[in-house]
Structures are given as structure tokens and as C-alpha cells.
Amino acid sequence: MIQEIRKILIIDDDVAIRTSLQQILEFEGYTALCAQNGKEGLALAKEHLPNLILLDMMMPEMNGQQFLEVWEKEEILSTIPVIVLSVSKLDGKLTSKVKKINKPVDLDVLFKTISESIRG
């Protein structure tokens, strides 16, 4: 039986958060890709088409809000679920494809939300 590779893209400018999430996700059997801002994240998302995107809102170069604006216009990307990890408010962007978890992240909540988001 071939196991499906579950790819998650982490977009966060905080290296400690990116690294921690990457290690936790990989320990749980996911392939974790990392980007330090929305611009880098868009490029990686287009190249790798992950199963899910974990997105910070406050970042330099292209913040989470700007990322979401591009994401929703890109047909291929807008099918990828996004979980926003942030202390910021999310101005009306929550949908069936965009969910929010407050920082600091509760890992039980994170994995439950990941599972629900990937299943659809």
C-alpha cells in the first residue's frame, strides 16, 4: 500500500516557530515546507501544491492578509486549505477553507484542525 505524502507549508517570519512546527509536523509523519514571508510562501505553494498551509499574519515583505488576497484569486492555490496562526484578528476572511488558531498554539487544537481541514 502506498502511503500518501501529506505536505504542509508553514509561512511564518519567526524562525523559532517555523522550526518548532516543522519538527513537530515531521515527527507526526507530515512533510513540512517552510517560508519566512508570504512572497516566499506563494512561490513554494505554487511549486509544491501542499495539502495545507499554516499562515502567520504579521510578516515583512508580504503579510498574511496580502497572501490571502493573492491565494483566493489563484485557482490552483485557493483549493488548498489555510490555517491562520496568529494573535491578530482576521477581518472577515474565515471560510470553510480558512480557519484560525490563536497563538500560542495548542497542539491538540492544531492537529484536530489540520485533520479536519485536510479531510475537507
Coordinates of N, CA, C and O in Angstrom, one line a residue:
M1 N 0.8 -1.2 0.0 CA 0.0 0.0 0.0 C 0.9 1.2 0.0 O 1.8 1.4 0.8
I2 N 0.6 2.2 -0.9 CA 1.4 3.4 -1.0 C 0.8 4.4 -0.1 O -0.4 4.7 -0.1
Q3 N 1.6 5.0 0.8 CA 1.1 6.0 1.8 C 1.2 7.4 1.1 O 2.2 7.7 0.5
E4 N 0.1 8.1 1.2 CA 0.1 9.5 0.6 C 1.0 10.4 1.4 O 1.0 10.4 2.6
I5 N 1.8 11.2 0.7 CA 2.6 12.2 1.3 C 1.8 13.4 1.6 O 1.1 13.9 0.7
R6 N 1.7 13.7 2.9 CA 0.9 14.9 3.3 C 1.9 16.1 3.6 O 2.7 16.0 4.5
K7 N 1.8 17.0 2.7 CA 2.7 18.2 2.7 C 2.0 19.4 3.4 O 0.9 19.7 3.0
I8 N 2.7 20.0 4.3 CA 2.2 21.2 4.9 C 3.2 22.3 4.8 O 4.4 22.1 5.1
L9 N 2.7 23.5 4.3 CA 3.6 24.6 4.1 C 3.4 25.6 5.3 O 2.3 26.0 5.6
I10 N 4.5 25.9 6.0 CA 4.5 26.8 7.2 C 5.0 28.1 6.7 O 6.2 28.2 6.2
I11 N 4.2 29.2 6.8 CA 4.7 30.5 6.4 C 4.7 31.4 7.7 O 3.6 31.8 8.2
D12 N 5.8 31.7 8.2 CA 6.0 32.4 9.4 C 7.4 33.1 9.5 O 8.3 32.4 9.1
D13 N 7.4 34.3 9.9 CA 8.7 35.0 9.9 C 9.6 34.7 11.1 O 10.8 34.9 11.2
D14 N 8.9 34.1 12.1 CA 9.6 33.7 13.4 C 10.3 32.4 13.2 O 9.6 31.3 13.1
V15 N 11.6 32.4 13.1 CA 12.4 31.1 12.9 C 12.1 30.1 13.9 O 12.1 28.9 13.6
A16 N 12.0 30.5 15.2 CA 11.8 29.5 16.2 C 10.4 28.8 16.1 O 10.3 27.6 16.2
I17 N 9.4 29.6 15.7 CA 8.1 29.0 15.4 C 8.1 28.0 14.2 O 7.6 26.9 14.3
R18 N 8.7 28.5 13.1 CA 8.9 27.7 11.9 C 9.5 26.4 12.2 O 9.1 25.3 11.9
T19 N 10.7 26.5 12.9 CA 11.5 25.3 13.2 C 10.7 24.3 14.1 O 10.7 23.1 13.9
S20 N 10.1 24.9 15.1 CA 9.3 24.0 16.1 C 8.2 23.3 15.4 O 8.0 22.1 15.5
L21 N 7.4 24.1 14.6 CA 6.3 23.5 13.8 C 6.8 22.4 12.9 O 6.2 21.3 12.7
Q22 N 7.9 22.7 12.2 CA 8.4 21.8 11.2 C 8.8 20.5 11.9 O 8.4 19.4 11.4
Q23 N 9.5 20.5 13.0 CA 9.9 19.3 13.8 C 8.7 18.5 14.3 O 8.7 17.3 14.1
I24 N 7.7 19.2 14.8 CA 6.5 18.6 15.3 C 5.7 17.9 14.2 O 5.3 16.7 14.3
L25 N 5.6 18.6 13.1 CA 4.8 18.0 11.9 C 5.6 16.8 11.3 O 4.9 15.8 11.0
E26 N 6.9 16.9 11.2 CA 7.6 15.8 10.6 C 7.6 14.6 11.6 O 7.5 13.5 11.1
F27 N 7.6 14.9 12.9 CA 7.5 13.8 13.8 C 6.2 13.0 13.7 O 6.1 11.8 13.8
E28 N 5.1 13.8 13.3 CA 3.8 13.2 13.1 C 3.6 12.6 11.7 O 2.5 12.2 11.4
G29 N 4.7 12.6 10.9 CA 4.6 12.0 9.6 C 4.3 12.9 8.4 O 4.1 12.4 7.3
Y30 N 4.2 14.2 8.6 CA 4.0 15.1 7.5 C 5.3 15.6 6.9 O 6.4 15.5 7.6
T31 N 5.3 16.0 5.7 CA 6.4 16.7 5.1 C 6.2 18.2 5.3 O 5.1 18.7 4.9
A32 N 7.1 18.9 5.9 CA 6.9 20.3 6.2 C 7.8 21.1 5.3 O 9.0 20.9 5.3
L33 N 7.2 22.1 4.7 CA 8.0 23.1 3.9 C 7.9 24.4 4.6 O 6.9 24.7 5.3
C34 N 8.9 25.2 4.6 CA 8.9 26.5 5.3 C 9.2 27.7 4.5 O 10.1 27.6 3.6
A35 N 8.6 28.8 4.8 CA 8.8 30.1 4.1 C 8.8 31.1 5.2 O 8.0 31.0 6.2
Q36 N 9.6 32.2 5.0 CA 9.7 33.2 6.1 C 8.8 34.4 5.8 O 8.7 35.3 6.6
N37 N 8.1 34.4 4.7 CA 7.1 35.5 4.4 C 6.2 35.0 3.3 O 6.3 34.0 2.7
G38 N 5.1 35.8 3.1 CA 4.1 35.5 2.1 C 4.6 35.3 0.7 O 4.1 34.4 0.0
K39 N 5.5 36.2 0.3 CA 6.1 36.1 -1.0 C 6.8 34.7 -1.3 O 6.5 34.1 -2.3
E40 N 7.6 34.3 -0.3 CA 8.3 33.0 -0.4 C 7.3 31.9 -0.4 O 7.4 30.9 -1.1
G41 N 6.3 32.1 0.5 CA 5.2 31.1 0.7 C 4.4 30.9 -0.6 O 4.1 29.7 -0.9
L42 N 4.1 31.9 -1.3 CA 3.4 31.8 -2.6 C 4.2 31.0 -3.6 O 3.7 30.1 -4.3
A43 N 5.5 31.3 -3.7 CA 6.3 30.6 -4.6 C 6.4 29.1 -4.3 O 6.3 28.2 -5.1
L44 N 6.6 28.7 -3.0 CA 6.6 27.3 -2.6 C 5.3 26.7 -2.8 O 5.2 25.5 -3.1
A45 N 4.2 27.4 -2.5 CA 2.8 26.8 -2.7 C 2.6 26.4 -4.1 O 2.1 25.4 -4.4
K46 N 3.0 27.3 -5.0 CA 2.8 27.1 -6.5 C 3.7 25.9 -6.9 O 3.3 25.1 -7.8
E47 N 4.9 25.8 -6.4 CA 5.8 24.8 -6.8 C 5.4 23.4 -6.2 O 5.5 22.4 -6.9
H48 N 5.0 23.3 -5.0 CA 4.8 22.0 -4.3 C 3.3 21.6 -4.1 O 3.1 20.5 -3.7
L49 N 2.4 22.6 -4.2 CA 1.0 22.3 -4.0 C 0.7 21.5 -2.7 O 0.3 20.3 -2.8
P50 N 1.0 22.1 -1.6 CA 0.8 21.4 -0.3 C -0.6 21.0 -0.1 O -1.6 21.6 -0.7
N51 N -0.9 20.1 0.9 CA -2.2 19.7 1.3 C -2.8 20.8 2.2 O -4.1 20.8 2.3
L52 N -2.0 21.6 2.8 CA -2.4 22.6 3.8 C -1.4 23.7 4.0 O -0.2 23.4 3.8
I53 N -1.8 24.9 4.3 CA -0.9 26.0 4.6 C -1.2 26.5 6.0 O -2.3 26.8 6.4
L54 N -0.1 26.6 6.8 CA -0.2 27.3 8.1 C 0.4 28.7 7.9 O 1.6 28.8 7.5
L55 N -0.4 29.7 8.2 CA 0.0 31.1 7.9 C 0.0 32.0 9.0 O -1.0 32.1 9.7
D56 N 1.1 32.7 9.2 CA 1.2 33.8 10.2 C 0.6 35.1 9.5 O 0.6 35.2 8.3
M57 N 0.1 36.0 10.3 CA -0.5 37.2 9.7 C 0.5 38.4 9.6 O 0.6 39.1 8.7
M58 N 1.3 38.5 10.7 CA 2.2 39.7 10.7 C 3.6 39.3 10.3 O 4.4 38.6 11.1
M59 N 4.0 39.6 9.1 CA 5.3 39.3 8.5 C 5.8 40.4 7.6 O 4.9 41.1 7.1
P60 N 7.1 40.5 7.4 CA 7.6 41.5 6.5 C 7.4 41.1 5.0 O 7.1 39.9 4.8
E61 N 7.6 41.9 4.1 CA 7.6 41.7 2.7 C 6.2 41.4 2.1 O 5.7 42.2 1.3
M62 N 5.6 40.4 2.5 CA 4.2 40.1 2.2 C 3.5 39.5 3.4 O 3.9 38.4 3.8
N63 N 2.6 40.2 4.1 CA 2.0 39.7 5.3 C 0.9 38.7 5.0 O 0.6 38.4 3.8
G64 N 0.3 38.1 6.0 CA -0.7 37.1 5.8 C -2.0 37.5 5.1 O -2.5 36.8 4.3
Q65 N -2.4 38.8 5.4 CA -3.6 39.3 4.7 C -3.3 39.5 3.2 O -4.2 39.1 2.4
Q66 N -2.1 40.0 2.8 CA -1.8 40.1 1.4 C -1.7 38.7 0.8 O -2.1 38.5 -0.4
F67 N -1.1 37.7 1.5 CA -1.0 36.4 1.0 C -2.4 35.8 0.7 O -2.7 35.3 -0.4
L68 N -3.4 36.0 1.6 CA -4.7 35.5 1.4 C -5.4 36.2 0.2 O -6.2 35.5 -0.5
E69 N -5.1 37.4 0.0 CA -5.7 38.2 -1.2 C -5.3 37.5 -2.5 O -6.1 37.4 -3.4
V70 N -4.0 37.2 -2.6 CA -3.5 36.5 -3.8 C -4.0 35.1 -3.8 O -4.4 34.6 -4.9
W71 N -3.9 34.4 -2.7 CA -4.3 33.0 -2.6 C -5.8 32.8 -3.1 O -6.0 31.9 -3.9
E72 N -6.7 33.6 -2.7 CA -8.1 33.4 -3.1 C -8.3 33.7 -4.6 O -9.3 33.2 -5.2
K73 N -7.4 34.4 -5.3 CA -7.6 34.7 -6.7 C -6.9 33.7 -7.6 O -7.2 33.6 -8.8
E74 N -6.0 32.9 -7.0 CA -5.3 31.9 -7.8 C -6.1 30.6 -7.7 O -6.2 29.9 -6.7
E75 N -6.6 30.2 -8.9 CA -7.5 29.0 -8.9 C -6.9 27.7 -8.3 O -7.5 27.1 -7.5
I76 N -5.6 27.5 -8.6 CA -5.0 26.3 -8.1 C -4.7 26.4 -6.6 O -4.7 25.4 -5.9
L77 N -4.3 27.6 -6.1 CA -4.0 27.7 -4.7 C -5.2 27.8 -3.8 O -5.2 27.4 -2.7
S78 N -6.3 28.4 -4.3 CA -7.5 28.6 -3.5 C -8.2 27.3 -3.1 O -9.0 27.4 -2.2
T79 N -7.8 26.2 -3.6 CA -8.3 24.9 -3.2 C -7.6 24.4 -2.0 O -8.0 23.4 -1.4
I80 N -6.4 25.0 -1.7 CA -5.6 24.5 -0.6 C -6.1 25.1 0.7 O -6.2 26.4 0.8
P81 N -6.5 24.3 1.7 CA -7.0 24.9 3.0 C -5.8 25.7 3.7 O -4.7 25.3 3.6
V82 N -6.2 26.7 4.4 CA -5.3 27.6 5.2 C -5.7 27.6 6.6 O -6.9 27.8 6.9
I83 N -4.7 27.5 7.5 CA -5.0 27.7 8.9 C -4.1 28.9 9.3 O -2.9 28.8 9.2
V84 N -4.7 29.9 9.8 CA -4.0 31.1 10.2 C -3.6 30.9 11.7 O -4.5 30.6 12.5
L85 N -2.3 31.1 11.9 CA -1.8 31.0 13.3 C -1.4 32.4 13.7 O -0.4 32.9 13.2
S86 N -2.2 33.1 14.6 CA -1.9 34.5 14.8 C -2.6 35.0 16.1 O -3.6 34.4 16.5
V87 N -2.1 36.1 16.6 CA -2.8 36.8 17.7 C -3.6 37.9 17.1 O -4.4 38.5 17.8
S88 N -3.5 38.1 15.8 CA -4.2 39.2 15.1 C -5.6 38.8 14.8 O -5.9 37.6 14.7
K89 N -6.5 39.8 14.6 CA -7.9 39.5 14.2 C -7.8 39.2 12.7 O -6.9 39.6 12.0
L90 N -8.8 38.5 12.2 CA -8.9 38.1 10.8 C -10.1 38.7 10.2 O -11.2 38.3 10.4
D91 N -9.9 39.8 9.5 CA -11.0 40.6 9.0 C -11.9 39.9 8.0 O -11.7 40.0 6.8
G92 N -12.9 39.2 8.5 CA -13.8 38.5 7.7 C -13.3 37.5 6.7 O -14.0 37.1 5.8
K93 N -12.2 37.0 6.9 CA -11.6 36.0 6.0 C -11.9 34.6 6.3 O -11.4 33.7 5.6
L94 N -12.5 34.3 7.5 CA -12.8 32.9 7.8 C -13.8 32.3 7.0 O -14.9 32.8 6.8
T95 N -13.5 31.2 6.4 CA -14.4 30.4 5.5 C -14.2 28.9 5.7 O -13.4 28.6 6.6
S96 N -14.8 28.1 4.9 CA -14.6 26.7 5.1 C -13.1 26.3 4.7 O -12.6 25.3 5.2
K97 N -12.5 27.2 3.9 CA -11.1 26.9 3.6 C -10.1 27.7 4.4 O -8.9 27.4 4.3
V98 N -10.5 28.6 5.2 CA -9.6 29.4 6.0 C -10.1 29.4 7.5 O -11.2 29.8 7.8
K99 N -9.3 28.8 8.3 CA -9.6 28.7 9.7 C -8.5 29.4 10.5 O -7.4 29.7 10.0
K100 N -8.8 29.7 11.8 CA -7.8 30.4 12.6 C -7.6 29.7 13.9 O -8.5 29.2 14.6
I101 N -6.3 29.7 14.4 CA -5.9 29.2 15.7 C -5.1 30.3 16.3 O -4.2 30.9 15.7
N102 N -5.4 30.6 17.6 CA -4.7 31.7 18.3 C -3.3 31.2 18.7 O -3.1 30.0 19.0
K103 N -2.3 32.1 18.6 CA -1.0 31.9 19.2 C -1.1 32.3 20.7 O -1.7 33.3 21.0
P104 N -0.4 31.6 21.6 CA 0.4 30.4 21.4 C -0.5 29.2 21.0 O -1.6 29.1 21.5
V105 N 0.0 28.4 20.1 CA -0.7 27.3 19.5 C -0.8 26.1 20.5 O 0.2 25.6 21.0
D106 N -2.1 25.6 20.7 CA -2.3 24.4 21.4 C -2.2 23.3 20.4 O -2.9 23.2 19.4
L107 N -1.3 22.3 20.6 CA -1.0 21.3 19.7 C -2.2 20.4 19.4 O -2.4 19.9 18.3
D108 N -3.0 20.1 20.4 CA -4.2 19.3 20.3 C -5.1 19.9 19.3 O -5.7 19.3 18.4
V109 N -5.4 21.2 19.5 CA -6.2 22.0 18.6 C -5.7 22.1 17.2 O -6.4 21.9 16.2
L110 N -4.4 22.3 17.1 CA -3.7 22.3 15.8 C -3.9 21.0 15.0 O -4.4 21.1 13.9
F111 N -3.6 19.9 15.6 CA -3.7 18.6 14.9 C -5.2 18.3 14.6 O -5.5 17.7 13.5
K112 N -6.1 18.6 15.4 CA -7.5 18.4 15.2 C -7.9 19.3 14.0 O -8.6 18.8 13.0
T113 N -7.5 20.5 13.9 CA -7.9 21.4 12.8 C -7.2 21.0 11.5 O -7.8 21.1 10.5
I114 N -5.9 20.6 11.6 CA -5.3 20.1 10.4 C -6.0 18.9 9.8 O -6.3 18.8 8.6
S115 N -6.4 17.9 10.7 CA -7.1 16.7 10.3 C -8.4 17.1 9.6 O -8.8 16.6 8.5
E116 N -9.2 18.0 10.2 CA -10.5 18.4 9.7 C -10.3 19.2 8.3 O -11.1 19.0 7.4
S117 N -9.3 20.0 8.3 CA -9.0 20.8 7.0 C -8.6 20.0 5.9 O -9.0 20.2 4.7
I118 N -7.7 19.0 6.1 CA -7.2 18.1 5.0 C -8.3 17.2 4.5 O -8.4 17.0 3.3
R119 N -9.2 16.7 5.4 CA -10.3 15.9 5.0 C -11.3 16.6 4.2 O -12.1 16.1 3.5
G120 N -11.4 18.0 4.5 CA -12.4 18.8 3.7 C -13.6 19.0 4.5 O -14.6 19.5 4.1

